mmCIF file of C-alpha atoms in Angstrom:
data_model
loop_
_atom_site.group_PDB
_atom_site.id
_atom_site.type_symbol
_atom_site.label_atom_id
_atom_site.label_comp_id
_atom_site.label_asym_id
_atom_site.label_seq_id
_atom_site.Cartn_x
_atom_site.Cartn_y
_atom_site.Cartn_z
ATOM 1 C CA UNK A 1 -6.693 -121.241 -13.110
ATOM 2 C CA UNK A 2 -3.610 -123.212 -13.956
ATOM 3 C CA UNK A 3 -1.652 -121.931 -10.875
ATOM 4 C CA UNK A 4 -2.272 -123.833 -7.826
ATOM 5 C CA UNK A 5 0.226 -122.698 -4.879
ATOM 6 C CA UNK A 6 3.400 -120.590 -3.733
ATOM 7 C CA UNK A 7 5.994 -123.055 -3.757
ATOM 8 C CA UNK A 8 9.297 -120.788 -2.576
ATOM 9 C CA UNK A 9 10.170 -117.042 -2.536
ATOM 10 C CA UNK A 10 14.042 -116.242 -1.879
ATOM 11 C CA UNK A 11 14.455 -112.868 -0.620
ATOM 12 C CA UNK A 12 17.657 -111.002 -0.944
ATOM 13 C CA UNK A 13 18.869 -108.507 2.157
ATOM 14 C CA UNK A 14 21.884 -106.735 3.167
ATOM 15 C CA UNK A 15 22.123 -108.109 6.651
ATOM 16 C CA UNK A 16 20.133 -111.604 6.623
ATOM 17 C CA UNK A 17 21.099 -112.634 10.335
ATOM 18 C CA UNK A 18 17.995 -109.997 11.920
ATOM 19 C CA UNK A 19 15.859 -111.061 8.690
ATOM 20 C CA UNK A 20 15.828 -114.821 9.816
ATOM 21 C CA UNK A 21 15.981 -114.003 13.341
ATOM 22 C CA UNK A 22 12.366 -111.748 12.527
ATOM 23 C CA UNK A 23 10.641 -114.916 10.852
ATOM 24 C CA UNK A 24 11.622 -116.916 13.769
ATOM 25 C CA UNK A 25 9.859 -114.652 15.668
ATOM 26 C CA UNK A 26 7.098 -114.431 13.610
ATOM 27 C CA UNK A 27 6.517 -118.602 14.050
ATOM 28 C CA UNK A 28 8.831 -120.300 11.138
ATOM 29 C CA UNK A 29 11.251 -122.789 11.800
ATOM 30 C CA UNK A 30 14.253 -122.660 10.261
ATOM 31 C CA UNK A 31 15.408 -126.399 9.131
ATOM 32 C CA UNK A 32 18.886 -124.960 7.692
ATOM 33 C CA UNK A 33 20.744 -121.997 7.532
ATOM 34 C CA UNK A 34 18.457 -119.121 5.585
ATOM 35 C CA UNK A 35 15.817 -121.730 4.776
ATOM 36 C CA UNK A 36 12.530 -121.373 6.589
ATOM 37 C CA UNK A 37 9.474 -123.324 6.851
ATOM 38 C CA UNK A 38 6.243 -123.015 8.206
ATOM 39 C CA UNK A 39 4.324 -126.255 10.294
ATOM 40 C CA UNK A 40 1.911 -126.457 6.880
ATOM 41 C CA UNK A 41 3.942 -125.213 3.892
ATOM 42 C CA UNK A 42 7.379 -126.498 4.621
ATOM 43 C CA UNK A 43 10.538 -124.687 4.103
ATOM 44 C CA UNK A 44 8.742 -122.422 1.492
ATOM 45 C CA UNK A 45 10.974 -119.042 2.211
ATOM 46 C CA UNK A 46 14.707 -118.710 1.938
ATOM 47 C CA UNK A 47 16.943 -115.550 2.722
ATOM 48 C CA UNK A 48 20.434 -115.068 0.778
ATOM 49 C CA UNK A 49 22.618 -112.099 0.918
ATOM 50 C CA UNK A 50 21.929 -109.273 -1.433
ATOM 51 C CA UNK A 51 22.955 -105.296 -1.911
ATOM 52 C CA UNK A 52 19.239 -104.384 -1.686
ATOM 53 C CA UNK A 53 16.106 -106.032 -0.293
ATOM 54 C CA UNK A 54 14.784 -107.437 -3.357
ATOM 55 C CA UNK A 55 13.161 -111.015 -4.621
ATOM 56 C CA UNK A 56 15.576 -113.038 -6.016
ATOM 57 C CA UNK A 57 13.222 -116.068 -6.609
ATOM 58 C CA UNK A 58 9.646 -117.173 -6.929
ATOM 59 C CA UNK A 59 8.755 -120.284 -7.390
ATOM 60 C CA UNK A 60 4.900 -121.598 -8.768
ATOM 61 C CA UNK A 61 3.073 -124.936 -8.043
ATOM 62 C CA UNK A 62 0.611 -126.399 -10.748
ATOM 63 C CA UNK A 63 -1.405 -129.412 -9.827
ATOM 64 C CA UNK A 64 -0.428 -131.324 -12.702
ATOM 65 C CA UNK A 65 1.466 -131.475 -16.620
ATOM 66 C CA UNK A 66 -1.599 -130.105 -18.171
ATOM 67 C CA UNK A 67 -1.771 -127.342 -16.108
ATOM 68 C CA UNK A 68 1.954 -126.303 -17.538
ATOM 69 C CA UNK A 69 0.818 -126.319 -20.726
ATOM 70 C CA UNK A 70 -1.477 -123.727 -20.172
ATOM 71 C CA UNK A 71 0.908 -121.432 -18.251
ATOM 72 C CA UNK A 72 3.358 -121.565 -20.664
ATOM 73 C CA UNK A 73 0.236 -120.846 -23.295
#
C-alpha cells in the first residue's frame, strides 16, 4: 500500500483554548500556539478556529516518489 503514515490533521473548533488545553491533558506538547506534538510523531495535530468542529486538513506520508505515483494512479 502506497500510503505509509499520518503526517498532520488540523481540526477546526469554535472555542480552541479548552481543545488544546484537552490534548495537553491527554500527553501532547504543544511546541507553538495550536500546534501539538506527540514525544514520537512530532507536532502532527494542529487546532485553528472554525464555526463547527470539522477537519480542515489531512495530510498523507508516502515512503518515497514512486509511491506518489501510485496514489495519484
Amino acid at each position: 500500500m502506497p500510503l505509509h503514515r499520518l503526517s498532520s490533521v488540523t481540526i477546526g473548533v469554535p472555542e480552541v483554548d479548552p481543545v488544546r488545553a484537552f490534548y495537553r491533558e491527554f500527553g501532547l506538547v504543544e511546541t507553538q500556539p495550536g500546534q501539538l506534538a506527540s514525544a514520537d510523531g512530532g507536532g502532527q495535530l494542529r487546532i485553528e478556529s472554525a464555526p463547527r468542529r470539522r477537519l480542515l486538513a489531512l495530510a498523507i506520508g508516502v515512503d518515497d516518489e514512486d509511491d506518489l505515483g501510485r496514489v495519484g494512479a
